[in-house]
Amino acid sequence: MDDYHGSEVRIADDNLDAGTVSGPEGSVKIGGAFMNRSVAIIGTRGYPSFYGGFETAVRKLAPYLVEHDWDVTVYGRSSPTAGDPNRDLRVKVVTTGGIENKSLSTLSYGLTACLHAAWSKPDVALVMNVANGFWLPILAMRGIPTVVNVDGIEWERAKWGRFAKLVFKWGARLTARFGTVLVADSKEIARRWQAEFSRSSIFIPYGGDASVVATGDECFPKNRYILAVARFVPENTIPEFLEAVRGLSADYQVVIVGSSGYGGQLEDDVDRLVADSANVHWLGHVADDQRLLSLWKNCGAYFHGHSVGGTNPALVQAMANGAPTVARDTVYNREVLGPQGRFCQPDARSIEDSLRAVMESAEEQNRLRQVSLLRLQEGYTWESVCASYDEALSRQTAGLPLSKVIP
């Protein structure tokens, strides 16, 4: 990584003396006191939160930035995890209002967060989710540069209705126009943005955590259960996987983690599977990180059916714990797992045959474990991910050109 910490940076408070002197680790000196750079993180449920990939990234990134001399403010919603003992108290948390429902929550909370950030005027804003592209002009008018994680191609997700898809597509167009720097979590996502919006991106994927639990879940025998971890939406190949489970559960225990969050047909289908077979276990949403990591570490096979969205956090977590993975064959999953991974087609027969082949071969299980662990070290660790965000944010405050741009 290039050394940029000695560069002069802009100070957020317009009332402070304009004279600046570079300080240690990127801080600046004003009136005899060193001040850190400031960053606002917008577009997640807050800190700490255990909801999804963005929230996991913020749990890792916010303390890292504090350690590297940033004043960090995370915007979010009221969180029941505010008393988490692992919370870094140096990370400032600002709760703003919004409408809590599937269609309007991201837009409404994003608006109030951007309005507050525009008033407080940080040196730079890290914005998650292109739906917040509608509000980037507010930050731009205040002269606040933005680093925007564009996530996946949301307007192609089957879980969204026609109106929501239009919102995401227009948000993407506005992000392409007003976002200062775009972050893609996969190289294929970067290619799509270049092709559709003529915008280059920097590549920053997700990282993975290894389990620190010595033993697995005592309810499930090590290496002898099949695991799936996913939100219950069609593009995650849930209907096809559940059909495959009917055959697999005759011979193996199957552990399913996740839910739709709103009930519906897929949750009803899982309920019926649990009622029909003692070998099917539905754990719902697992908020205990260590339990989830342990489930990946000790499974005999992990099915990853995600088909859209770039680098998926669950897949990287599975890799970090050496889960023998069978992934739906997509350009995104091949990019993450590499050419030595094992892939299947999105139909029940292919899923069942692939999972059986792994479960019936200790040699194949061990091979896939090594594939995952070796692949993780090729840029999918939290240390490298956080360092890349630090560099991107720092270069914005220092007015330096970006490195590692994907054209």
mmCIF file of C-alpha atoms in Angstrom:
data_model
loop_
_atom_site.group_PDB
_atom_site.id
_atom_site.type_symbol
_atom_site.label_atom_id
_atom_site.label_comp_id
_atom_site.label_asym_id
_atom_site.label_seq_id
_atom_site.Cartn_x
_atom_site.Cartn_y
_atom_site.Cartn_z
ATOM 1 C CA MET A 1 0.000 0.000 0.000
ATOM 2 C CA ASP A 2 1.208 3.490 -0.815
ATOM 3 C CA ASP A 3 2.217 5.769 2.067
ATOM 4 C CA TYR A 4 -0.188 8.698 2.230
ATOM 5 C CA HIS A 5 -0.291 9.474 5.961
ATOM 6 C CA GLY A 6 1.994 12.473 5.716
ATOM 7 C CA SER A 7 -0.376 14.383 3.442
ATOM 8 C CA GLU A 8 -2.351 17.407 4.513
ATOM 9 C CA VAL A 9 -6.066 16.765 4.900
ATOM 10 C CA ARG A 10 -9.176 18.915 5.007
ATOM 11 C CA ILE A 11 -10.731 19.796 8.380
ATOM 12 C CA ALA A 12 -14.486 19.382 8.739
ATOM 13 C CA ASP A 13 -15.186 22.458 10.858
ATOM 14 C CA ASP A 14 -15.269 25.571 8.657
ATOM 15 C CA ASN A 15 -14.804 27.793 11.735
ATOM 16 C CA LEU A 16 -11.362 26.392 12.557
ATOM 17 C CA ASP A 17 -8.119 28.071 11.546
ATOM 18 C CA ALA A 18 -7.380 27.244 7.914
ATOM 19 C CA GLY A 19 -3.691 26.598 8.596
ATOM 20 C CA THR A 20 -2.898 22.901 8.906
ATOM 21 C CA VAL A 21 0.223 20.937 9.691
ATOM 22 C CA SER A 22 0.526 17.233 8.918
ATOM 23 C CA GLY A 23 0.664 15.033 11.988
ATOM 24 C CA PRO A 24 1.225 11.379 12.891
ATOM 25 C CA GLU A 25 -0.778 8.688 11.105
ATOM 26 C CA GLY A 26 -2.753 11.136 9.011
ATOM 27 C CA SER A 27 -3.893 13.488 11.790
ATOM 28 C CA VAL A 28 -3.628 17.246 11.365
ATOM 29 C CA LYS A 29 -2.568 19.965 13.754
ATOM 30 C CA ILE A 30 -4.665 23.064 14.359
ATOM 31 C CA GLY A 31 -4.015 25.635 17.043
ATOM 32 C CA GLY A 32 -1.483 23.403 18.775
ATOM 33 C CA ALA A 33 -3.721 20.270 18.911
ATOM 34 C CA PHE A 34 -3.764 17.255 16.608
ATOM 35 C CA MET A 35 -7.143 16.332 15.149
ATOM 36 C CA ASN A 36 -8.094 13.113 13.406
ATOM 37 C CA ARG A 37 -9.801 12.843 10.078
ATOM 38 C CA SER A 38 -13.534 12.211 10.309
ATOM 39 C CA VAL A 39 -15.657 9.696 8.442
ATOM 40 C CA ALA A 40 -19.411 9.091 8.485
ATOM 41 C CA ILE A 41 -20.637 5.581 7.652
ATOM 42 C CA ILE A 42 -24.148 5.666 6.175
ATOM 43 C CA GLY A 43 -26.531 3.017 4.896
ATOM 44 C CA THR A 44 -26.409 0.181 7.449
ATOM 45 C CA ARG A 45 -28.565 -0.681 10.438
ATOM 46 C CA GLY A 46 -25.903 0.756 12.707
ATOM 47 C CA TYR A 47 -23.072 -0.327 14.979
ATOM 48 C CA PRO A 48 -22.907 -2.930 16.271
ATOM 49 C CA SER A 49 -25.443 -4.840 14.211
ATOM 50 C CA PHE A 50 -25.591 -8.486 13.176
ATOM 51 C CA TYR A 51 -28.152 -8.183 10.382
ATOM 52 C CA GLY A 52 -26.207 -8.767 7.174
ATOM 53 C CA GLY A 53 -23.047 -8.330 5.135
ATOM 54 C CA PHE A 54 -22.856 -4.542 5.322
ATOM 55 C CA GLU A 55 -23.348 -4.650 9.078
ATOM 56 C CA THR A 56 -20.649 -7.290 9.497
ATOM 57 C CA ALA A 57 -18.272 -5.145 7.463
ATOM 58 C CA VAL A 58 -18.988 -2.106 9.650
ATOM 59 C CA ARG A 59 -18.398 -4.138 12.839
ATOM 60 C CA LYS A 60 -14.914 -4.891 11.509
ATOM 61 C CA LEU A 61 -14.164 -1.613 9.780
ATOM 62 C CA ALA A 62 -15.274 0.987 12.339
ATOM 63 C CA PRO A 63 -12.867 -0.116 15.137
ATOM 64 C CA TYR A 64 -10.094 -0.567 12.554
ATOM 65 C CA LEU A 65 -10.500 3.019 11.375
ATOM 66 C CA VAL A 66 -10.513 4.289 14.962
ATOM 67 C CA GLU A 67 -7.209 2.487 15.516
ATOM 68 C CA HIS A 68 -5.854 4.239 12.422
ATOM 69 C CA ASP A 69 -6.655 7.718 13.672
ATOM 70 C CA TRP A 70 -10.113 8.314 12.277
ATOM 71 C CA ASP A 71 -13.041 9.887 14.092
ATOM 72 C CA VAL A 72 -15.767 7.416 13.119
ATOM 73 C CA THR A 73 -19.505 8.047 13.210
ATOM 74 C CA VAL A 74 -21.870 5.242 12.209
ATOM 75 C CA TYR A 75 -25.443 6.156 11.338
ATOM 76 C CA GLY A 76 -28.164 3.622 11.963
ATOM 77 C CA ARG A 77 -31.425 2.668 13.548
ATOM 78 C CA SER A 78 -32.122 1.959 17.195
ATOM 79 C CA SER A 79 -30.314 -1.281 17.969
ATOM 80 C CA PRO A 80 -30.947 -3.913 20.643
ATOM 81 C CA THR A 81 -27.208 -4.695 20.522
ATOM 82 C CA ALA A 82 -26.150 -1.292 21.839
ATOM 83 C CA GLY A 83 -24.940 -2.985 25.033
ATOM 84 C CA ASP A 84 -22.787 -5.520 23.205
ATOM 85 C CA PRO A 85 -19.659 -6.117 25.333
ATOM 86 C CA ASN A 86 -17.528 -6.237 22.172
ATOM 87 C CA ARG A 87 -18.640 -2.799 21.060
ATOM 88 C CA ASP A 88 -15.812 -0.297 20.620
ATOM 89 C CA LEU A 89 -16.973 2.733 22.604
ATOM 90 C CA ARG A 90 -14.716 5.010 20.574
ATOM 91 C CA VAL A 91 -17.059 4.566 17.591
ATOM 92 C CA LYS A 92 -19.736 7.258 17.690
ATOM 93 C CA VAL A 93 -23.271 6.097 16.935
ATOM 94 C CA VAL A 94 -25.994 8.410 15.613
ATOM 95 C CA THR A 95 -29.550 7.090 15.421
ATOM 96 C CA THR A 96 -31.867 8.799 12.939
ATOM 97 C CA GLY A 97 -35.534 8.315 12.100
ATOM 98 C CA GLY A 98 -37.130 6.438 9.257
ATOM 99 C CA ILE A 99 -39.980 4.224 8.121
ATOM 100 C CA GLU A 100 -39.427 0.625 9.170
ATOM 101 C CA ASN A 101 -40.783 -1.520 6.355
ATOM 102 C CA LYS A 102 -39.389 -3.555 3.466
ATOM 103 C CA SER A 103 -39.940 -0.915 0.778
ATOM 104 C CA LEU A 104 -39.064 2.368 2.490
ATOM 105 C CA SER A 105 -36.626 1.656 5.314
ATOM 106 C CA THR A 106 -33.396 2.042 3.323
ATOM 107 C CA LEU A 107 -34.558 5.207 1.566
ATOM 108 C CA SER A 108 -36.005 6.901 4.644
ATOM 109 C CA TYR A 109 -33.166 6.118 7.039
ATOM 110 C CA GLY A 110 -30.655 6.997 4.348
ATOM 111 C CA LEU A 111 -32.254 10.416 3.872
ATOM 112 C CA THR A 112 -32.193 11.342 7.550
ATOM 113 C CA ALA A 113 -28.623 10.071 7.932
ATOM 114 C CA CYS A 114 -27.412 12.094 4.928
ATOM 115 C CA LEU A 115 -29.161 15.230 6.220
ATOM 116 C CA HIS A 116 -27.466 14.858 9.596
ATOM 117 C CA ALA A 117 -24.093 14.152 7.985
ATOM 118 C CA ALA A 118 -24.479 17.190 5.733
ATOM 119 C CA TRP A 119 -25.021 19.293 8.856
ATOM 120 C CA SER A 120 -22.071 17.793 10.785
ATOM 121 C CA LYS A 121 -19.848 17.771 7.654
ATOM 122 C CA PRO A 122 -17.305 14.938 8.068
ATOM 123 C CA ASP A 123 -14.173 14.850 5.929
ATOM 124 C CA VAL A 124 -15.535 11.923 3.929
ATOM 125 C CA ALA A 125 -18.579 9.641 3.921
ATOM 126 C CA LEU A 126 -18.641 5.897 3.344
ATOM 127 C CA VAL A 127 -22.072 5.104 1.894
ATOM 128 C CA MET A 128 -23.462 1.583 1.586
ATOM 129 C CA ASN A 129 -26.163 0.645 -0.950
ATOM 130 C CA VAL A 130 -27.038 2.388 -4.219
ATOM 131 C CA ALA A 131 -30.542 3.162 -2.946
ATOM 132 C CA ASN A 132 -28.822 5.976 -1.075
ATOM 133 C CA GLY A 133 -27.726 7.381 -4.419
ATOM 134 C CA PHE A 134 -30.815 9.599 -4.269
ATOM 135 C CA TRP A 135 -29.264 11.456 -1.342
ATOM 136 C CA LEU A 136 -25.655 11.759 -2.590
ATOM 137 C CA PRO A 137 -26.374 15.230 -4.051
ATOM 138 C CA ILE A 138 -27.040 16.437 -0.487
ATOM 139 C CA LEU A 139 -23.513 15.436 0.520
ATOM 140 C CA ALA A 140 -22.036 16.731 -2.724
ATOM 141 C CA MET A 141 -23.569 20.180 -2.179
ATOM 142 C CA ARG A 142 -21.783 20.318 1.167
ATOM 143 C CA GLY A 143 -18.471 19.379 -0.417
ATOM 144 C CA ILE A 144 -18.300 15.975 1.299
ATOM 145 C CA PRO A 145 -16.559 13.362 -0.891
ATOM 146 C CA THR A 146 -18.170 9.932 -0.880
ATOM 147 C CA VAL A 147 -16.894 6.383 -1.159
ATOM 148 C CA VAL A 148 -19.910 4.276 -2.176
ATOM 149 C CA ASN A 149 -20.145 0.486 -1.913
ATOM 150 C CA VAL A 150 -22.530 -0.372 -4.755
ATOM 151 C CA ASP A 151 -23.320 -3.880 -3.436
ATOM 152 C CA GLY A 152 -24.880 -6.206 -6.011
ATOM 153 C CA ILE A 153 -27.128 -5.669 -9.007
ATOM 154 C CA GLU A 154 -30.169 -5.090 -6.818
ATOM 155 C CA TRP A 155 -32.551 -4.362 -9.681
ATOM 156 C CA GLU A 156 -32.112 -7.960 -10.868
ATOM 157 C CA ARG A 157 -33.051 -9.586 -7.562
ATOM 158 C CA ALA A 158 -36.266 -11.609 -7.702
ATOM 159 C CA LYS A 159 -37.231 -10.600 -4.148
ATOM 160 C CA TRP A 160 -37.945 -7.014 -5.252
ATOM 161 C CA GLY A 161 -41.132 -5.894 -6.971
ATOM 162 C CA ARG A 162 -41.216 -3.727 -10.072
ATOM 163 C CA PHE A 163 -41.265 -0.419 -8.165
ATOM 164 C CA ALA A 164 -38.349 -1.405 -5.910
ATOM 165 C CA LYS A 165 -36.299 -2.477 -8.923
ATOM 166 C CA LEU A 166 -36.906 0.924 -10.540
ATOM 167 C CA VAL A 167 -35.826 2.644 -7.325
ATOM 168 C CA PHE A 168 -32.565 0.683 -7.235
ATOM 169 C CA LYS A 169 -31.873 1.317 -10.923
ATOM 170 C CA TRP A 170 -32.403 5.070 -10.563
ATOM 171 C CA GLY A 171 -30.374 5.051 -7.358
ATOM 172 C CA ALA A 172 -27.572 3.379 -9.301
ATOM 173 C CA ARG A 173 -27.707 6.039 -12.001
ATOM 174 C CA LEU A 174 -27.485 8.786 -9.392
ATOM 175 C CA THR A 175 -24.671 6.933 -7.626
ATOM 176 C CA ALA A 176 -22.766 6.772 -10.916
ATOM 177 C CA ARG A 177 -23.254 10.514 -11.345
ATOM 178 C CA PHE A 178 -22.658 11.808 -7.823
ATOM 179 C CA GLY A 179 -20.539 9.176 -6.045
ATOM 180 C CA THR A 180 -16.925 10.309 -5.796
ATOM 181 C CA VAL A 181 -15.440 6.804 -5.625
ATOM 182 C CA LEU A 182 -17.262 3.531 -6.232
ATOM 183 C CA VAL A 183 -16.389 0.284 -4.469
ATOM 184 C CA ALA A 184 -17.294 -3.059 -6.045
ATOM 185 C CA ASP A 185 -17.059 -6.189 -3.933
ATOM 186 C CA SER A 186 -16.359 -8.320 -6.999
ATOM 187 C CA LYS A 187 -14.578 -7.751 -10.283
ATOM 188 C CA GLU A 188 -17.655 -8.861 -12.193
ATOM 189 C CA ILE A 189 -19.736 -6.185 -10.453
ATOM 190 C CA ALA A 190 -17.080 -3.637 -11.432
ATOM 191 C CA ARG A 191 -17.325 -4.807 -15.043
ATOM 192 C CA ARG A 192 -21.116 -4.424 -14.995
ATOM 193 C CA TRP A 193 -20.873 -0.867 -13.658
ATOM 194 C CA GLN A 194 -18.359 0.069 -16.322
ATOM 195 C CA ALA A 195 -20.551 -1.421 -19.054
ATOM 196 C CA GLU A 196 -23.865 0.041 -17.861
ATOM 197 C CA PHE A 197 -22.856 3.335 -16.248
ATOM 198 C CA SER A 198 -19.360 4.076 -17.619
ATOM 199 C CA ARG A 199 -17.933 4.250 -14.100
ATOM 200 C CA SER A 200 -14.741 2.599 -12.897
ATOM 201 C CA SER A 201 -14.520 1.079 -9.414
ATOM 202 C CA ILE A 202 -12.030 -0.087 -6.854
ATOM 203 C CA PHE A 203 -12.270 -3.732 -5.810
ATOM 204 C CA ILE A 204 -12.772 -4.408 -2.094
ATOM 205 C CA PRO A 205 -14.411 -7.756 -1.214
ATOM 206 C CA TYR A 206 -15.551 -9.042 2.171
ATOM 207 C CA GLY A 207 -13.387 -10.740 4.770
ATOM 208 C CA GLY A 208 -13.913 -13.878 6.795
ATOM 209 C CA ASP A 209 -13.566 -14.888 10.449
ATOM 210 C CA ALA A 210 -12.371 -18.260 11.672
ATOM 211 C CA SER A 211 -14.215 -19.895 14.540
ATOM 212 C CA VAL A 212 -12.473 -19.833 17.905
ATOM 213 C CA VAL A 213 -14.771 -22.514 19.310
ATOM 214 C CA ALA A 214 -12.814 -25.723 19.883
ATOM 215 C CA THR A 215 -15.786 -28.054 19.372
ATOM 216 C CA GLY A 216 -18.864 -27.954 17.201
ATOM 217 C CA ASP A 217 -22.533 -27.889 18.047
ATOM 218 C CA GLU A 218 -23.116 -30.993 20.145
ATOM 219 C CA CYS A 219 -26.506 -31.473 18.464
ATOM 220 C CA PHE A 220 -24.892 -32.207 15.093
ATOM 221 C CA PRO A 221 -22.120 -34.766 14.428
ATOM 222 C CA LYS A 222 -18.912 -33.263 13.041
ATOM 223 C CA ASN A 223 -18.481 -33.720 9.276
ATOM 224 C CA ARG A 224 -21.816 -35.549 9.033
ATOM 225 C CA TYR A 225 -24.336 -32.780 8.420
ATOM 226 C CA ILE A 226 -25.200 -30.613 5.434
ATOM 227 C CA LEU A 227 -25.454 -26.882 6.079
ATOM 228 C CA ALA A 228 -27.202 -24.043 4.235
ATOM 229 C CA VAL A 229 -27.042 -20.396 5.338
ATOM 230 C CA ALA A 230 -29.129 -17.936 3.367
ATOM 231 C CA ARG A 231 -31.974 -15.485 3.349
ATOM 232 C CA PHE A 232 -35.092 -17.182 2.020
ATOM 233 C CA VAL A 233 -35.391 -15.573 -1.398
ATOM 234 C CA PRO A 234 -35.665 -17.360 -4.769
ATOM 235 C CA GLU A 235 -32.327 -16.089 -6.150
ATOM 236 C CA ASN A 236 -30.563 -17.973 -3.339
ATOM 237 C CA THR A 237 -31.797 -21.246 -4.877
ATOM 238 C CA ILE A 238 -33.848 -22.000 -1.768
ATOM 239 C CA PRO A 239 -36.798 -23.747 -3.524
ATOM 240 C CA GLU A 240 -34.463 -26.112 -5.396
ATOM 241 C CA PHE A 241 -32.379 -26.790 -2.284
ATOM 242 C CA LEU A 242 -35.475 -27.633 -0.228
ATOM 243 C CA GLU A 243 -36.546 -30.083 -2.902
ATOM 244 C CA ALA A 244 -33.106 -31.707 -2.752
ATOM 245 C CA VAL A 245 -33.353 -31.908 1.046
ATOM 246 C CA ARG A 246 -36.272 -34.326 0.772
ATOM 247 C CA GLY A 247 -33.878 -36.933 -0.601
ATOM 248 C CA LEU A 248 -30.794 -35.931 1.352
ATOM 249 C CA SER A 249 -32.544 -36.003 4.731
ATOM 250 C CA ALA A 250 -33.132 -39.739 4.373
ATOM 251 C CA ASP A 251 -29.393 -40.262 4.896
ATOM 252 C CA TYR A 252 -27.964 -37.099 6.441
ATOM 253 C CA GLN A 253 -28.815 -34.434 8.926
ATOM 254 C CA VAL A 254 -29.521 -31.083 7.261
ATOM 255 C CA VAL A 255 -29.125 -27.796 9.141
ATOM 256 C CA ILE A 256 -30.785 -24.692 7.684
ATOM 257 C CA VAL A 257 -29.913 -21.196 8.921
ATOM 258 C CA GLY A 258 -31.905 -18.184 7.762
ATOM 259 C CA SER A 259 -35.412 -16.921 7.122
ATOM 260 C CA SER A 260 -37.314 -14.554 4.871
ATOM 261 C CA GLY A 261 -37.842 -12.062 7.669
ATOM 262 C CA TYR A 262 -41.443 -11.658 6.567
ATOM 263 C CA GLY A 263 -42.870 -15.183 6.624
ATOM 264 C CA GLY A 264 -44.257 -16.575 3.388
ATOM 265 C CA GLN A 265 -44.217 -19.698 1.243
ATOM 266 C CA LEU A 266 -40.555 -20.636 1.655
ATOM 267 C CA GLU A 267 -40.773 -20.563 5.447
ATOM 268 C CA ASP A 268 -43.923 -22.708 5.225
ATOM 269 C CA ASP A 269 -42.018 -25.184 3.039
ATOM 270 C CA VAL A 270 -39.205 -25.436 5.605
ATOM 271 C CA ASP A 271 -41.739 -25.964 8.374
ATOM 272 C CA ARG A 272 -43.167 -28.915 6.447
ATOM 273 C CA LEU A 273 -39.710 -30.417 5.923
ATOM 274 C CA VAL A 274 -38.996 -30.198 9.658
ATOM 275 C CA ALA A 275 -42.345 -31.839 10.418
ATOM 276 C CA ASP A 276 -41.707 -34.633 7.909
ATOM 277 C CA SER A 277 -38.120 -35.516 8.895
ATOM 278 C CA ALA A 278 -36.310 -35.611 12.230
ATOM 279 C CA ASN A 279 -33.070 -35.064 10.292
ATOM 280 C CA VAL A 280 -34.016 -31.538 9.154
ATOM 281 C CA HIS A 281 -33.201 -28.734 11.599
ATOM 282 C CA TRP A 282 -34.224 -25.133 11.017
ATOM 283 C CA LEU A 283 -32.372 -22.705 13.293
ATOM 284 C CA GLY A 284 -33.807 -19.487 11.857
ATOM 285 C CA HIS A 285 -31.606 -16.410 12.163
ATOM 286 C CA VAL A 286 -28.475 -17.143 14.241
ATOM 287 C CA ALA A 287 -27.174 -13.952 15.889
ATOM 288 C CA ASP A 288 -24.416 -15.762 17.783
ATOM 289 C CA ASP A 289 -21.410 -15.307 15.500
ATOM 290 C CA GLN A 290 -19.365 -18.056 17.104
ATOM 291 C CA ARG A 291 -22.133 -20.610 16.793
ATOM 292 C CA LEU A 292 -22.579 -19.806 13.122
ATOM 293 C CA LEU A 293 -18.849 -19.958 12.419
ATOM 294 C CA SER A 294 -18.663 -23.264 14.262
ATOM 295 C CA LEU A 295 -21.483 -24.656 12.126
ATOM 296 C CA TRP A 296 -19.461 -23.854 9.004
ATOM 297 C CA LYS A 297 -16.255 -25.241 10.514
ATOM 298 C CA ASN A 298 -17.758 -28.607 11.441
ATOM 299 C CA CYS A 299 -20.172 -29.323 8.606
ATOM 300 C CA GLY A 300 -19.604 -32.125 6.120
ATOM 301 C CA ALA A 301 -20.834 -30.002 3.212
ATOM 302 C CA TYR A 302 -22.056 -26.432 2.824
ATOM 303 C CA PHE A 303 -24.483 -25.473 0.072
ATOM 304 C CA HIS A 304 -24.161 -21.915 -1.227
ATOM 305 C CA GLY A 305 -26.972 -21.086 -3.633
ATOM 306 C CA HIS A 306 -26.606 -17.319 -4.005
ATOM 307 C CA SER A 307 -26.838 -16.315 -7.651
ATOM 308 C CA VAL A 308 -26.589 -12.488 -7.653
ATOM 309 C CA GLY A 309 -24.807 -9.852 -5.628
ATOM 310 C CA GLY A 310 -21.072 -10.180 -6.190
ATOM 311 C CA THR A 311 -18.888 -11.456 -3.361
ATOM 312 C CA ASN A 312 -21.244 -12.916 -0.785
ATOM 313 C CA PRO A 313 -20.248 -12.520 2.892
ATOM 314 C CA ALA A 314 -21.614 -15.936 3.836
ATOM 315 C CA LEU A 315 -19.419 -17.621 1.237
ATOM 316 C CA VAL A 316 -16.308 -15.862 2.538
ATOM 317 C CA GLN A 317 -17.195 -16.850 6.121
ATOM 318 C CA ALA A 318 -17.590 -20.441 4.967
ATOM 319 C CA MET A 319 -14.160 -20.267 3.313
ATOM 320 C CA ALA A 320 -12.579 -18.841 6.476
ATOM 321 C CA ASN A 321 -13.772 -21.893 8.382
ATOM 322 C CA GLY A 322 -12.777 -24.434 5.767
ATOM 323 C CA ALA A 323 -16.324 -25.492 4.934
ATOM 324 C CA PRO A 324 -16.427 -28.068 2.087
ATOM 325 C CA THR A 325 -18.511 -25.942 -0.252
ATOM 326 C CA VAL A 326 -20.835 -26.799 -3.096
ATOM 327 C CA ALA A 327 -21.806 -23.526 -4.786
ATOM 328 C CA ARG A 328 -24.296 -22.681 -7.468
ATOM 329 C CA ASP A 329 -22.366 -22.185 -10.695
ATOM 330 C CA THR A 330 -22.290 -18.411 -11.221
ATOM 331 C CA VAL A 331 -19.609 -15.988 -12.338
ATOM 332 C CA TYR A 332 -19.591 -14.471 -8.835
ATOM 333 C CA ASN A 333 -19.127 -17.763 -6.982
ATOM 334 C CA ARG A 334 -16.419 -18.888 -9.401
ATOM 335 C CA GLU A 335 -14.589 -15.604 -8.876
ATOM 336 C CA VAL A 336 -14.541 -16.100 -5.101
ATOM 337 C CA LEU A 337 -13.886 -19.846 -4.854
ATOM 338 C CA GLY A 338 -11.514 -20.044 -7.802
ATOM 339 C CA PRO A 339 -11.133 -22.807 -10.394
ATOM 340 C CA GLN A 340 -10.653 -25.579 -7.806
ATOM 341 C CA GLY A 341 -14.080 -25.062 -6.235
ATOM 342 C CA ARG A 342 -17.025 -27.416 -6.655
ATOM 343 C CA PHE A 343 -20.107 -26.096 -8.454
ATOM 344 C CA CYS A 344 -23.585 -27.336 -9.283
ATOM 345 C CA GLN A 345 -26.528 -26.337 -11.429
ATOM 346 C CA PRO A 346 -29.632 -24.696 -9.912
ATOM 347 C CA ASP A 347 -31.840 -27.773 -9.922
ATOM 348 C CA ALA A 348 -32.667 -30.264 -7.200
ATOM 349 C CA ARG A 349 -30.985 -33.257 -8.867
ATOM 350 C CA SER A 350 -27.654 -31.479 -9.417
ATOM 351 C CA ILE A 351 -27.697 -30.072 -5.883
ATOM 352 C CA GLU A 352 -28.458 -33.452 -4.305
ATOM 353 C CA ASP A 353 -25.882 -35.340 -6.406
ATOM 354 C CA SER A 354 -23.141 -32.788 -5.655
ATOM 355 C CA LEU A 355 -23.799 -32.738 -1.922
ATOM 356 C CA ARG A 356 -23.930 -36.531 -1.747
ATOM 357 C CA ALA A 357 -20.598 -36.777 -3.576
ATOM 358 C CA VAL A 358 -18.988 -34.552 -0.932
ATOM 359 C CA MET A 359 -20.663 -36.223 2.030
ATOM 360 C CA GLU A 360 -19.606 -39.676 0.850
ATOM 361 C CA SER A 361 -15.919 -38.799 0.352
ATOM 362 C CA ALA A 362 -13.647 -37.749 3.207
ATOM 363 C CA GLU A 363 -10.968 -37.114 0.572
ATOM 364 C CA GLU A 364 -13.190 -34.631 -1.272
ATOM 365 C CA GLN A 365 -14.169 -32.964 1.995
ATOM 366 C CA ASN A 366 -10.504 -32.431 2.873
ATOM 367 C CA ARG A 367 -9.687 -31.175 -0.628
ATOM 368 C CA LEU A 368 -12.471 -28.594 -0.525
ATOM 369 C CA ARG A 369 -11.463 -27.484 2.968
ATOM 370 C CA GLN A 370 -7.963 -26.720 1.703
ATOM 371 C CA VAL A 371 -9.329 -24.960 -1.385
ATOM 372 C CA SER A 372 -11.364 -22.639 0.845
ATOM 373 C CA LEU A 373 -8.588 -21.866 3.319
ATOM 374 C CA LEU A 374 -5.984 -21.186 0.631
ATOM 375 C CA ARG A 375 -8.353 -19.022 -1.397
ATOM 376 C CA LEU A 376 -9.148 -16.892 1.662
ATOM 377 C CA GLN A 377 -5.559 -15.670 1.824
ATOM 378 C CA GLU A 378 -5.793 -14.212 -1.684
ATOM 379 C CA GLY A 379 -7.394 -10.952 -0.527
ATOM 380 C CA TYR A 380 -10.427 -12.119 1.473
ATOM 381 C CA THR A 381 -9.157 -11.410 4.999
ATOM 382 C CA TRP A 382 -10.591 -8.611 7.134
ATOM 383 C CA GLU A 383 -7.154 -7.102 7.566
ATOM 384 C CA SER A 384 -6.736 -6.599 3.828
ATOM 385 C CA VAL A 385 -10.351 -5.467 3.382
ATOM 386 C CA CYS A 386 -10.176 -2.858 6.148
ATOM 387 C CA ALA A 387 -6.784 -1.627 4.934
ATOM 388 C CA SER A 388 -8.239 -1.107 1.455
ATOM 389 C CA TYR A 389 -11.138 0.956 2.814
ATOM 390 C CA ASP A 390 -8.698 2.964 4.933
ATOM 391 C CA GLU A 391 -6.630 3.723 1.848
ATOM 392 C CA ALA A 392 -9.655 4.727 -0.251
ATOM 393 C CA LEU A 393 -11.005 7.056 2.460
ATOM 394 C CA SER A 394 -7.588 8.523 3.215
ATOM 395 C CA ARG A 395 -6.922 9.314 -0.409
ATOM 396 C CA GLN A 396 -10.186 11.248 -0.583
ATOM 397 C CA THR A 397 -9.320 13.403 2.411
ATOM 398 C CA ALA A 398 -5.787 13.963 1.097
ATOM 399 C CA GLY A 399 -6.780 14.664 -2.500
ATOM 400 C CA LEU A 400 -4.608 11.837 -3.815
ATOM 401 C CA PRO A 401 -5.449 9.700 -6.871
ATOM 402 C CA LEU A 402 -6.795 6.232 -6.246
ATOM 403 C CA SER A 403 -4.782 3.089 -6.774
ATOM 404 C CA LYS A 404 -6.013 -0.315 -7.923
ATOM 405 C CA VAL A 405 -8.873 1.090 -10.018
ATOM 406 C CA ILE A 406 -10.730 -1.444 -12.157
ATOM 407 C CA PRO A 407 -11.479 0.407 -15.420
#
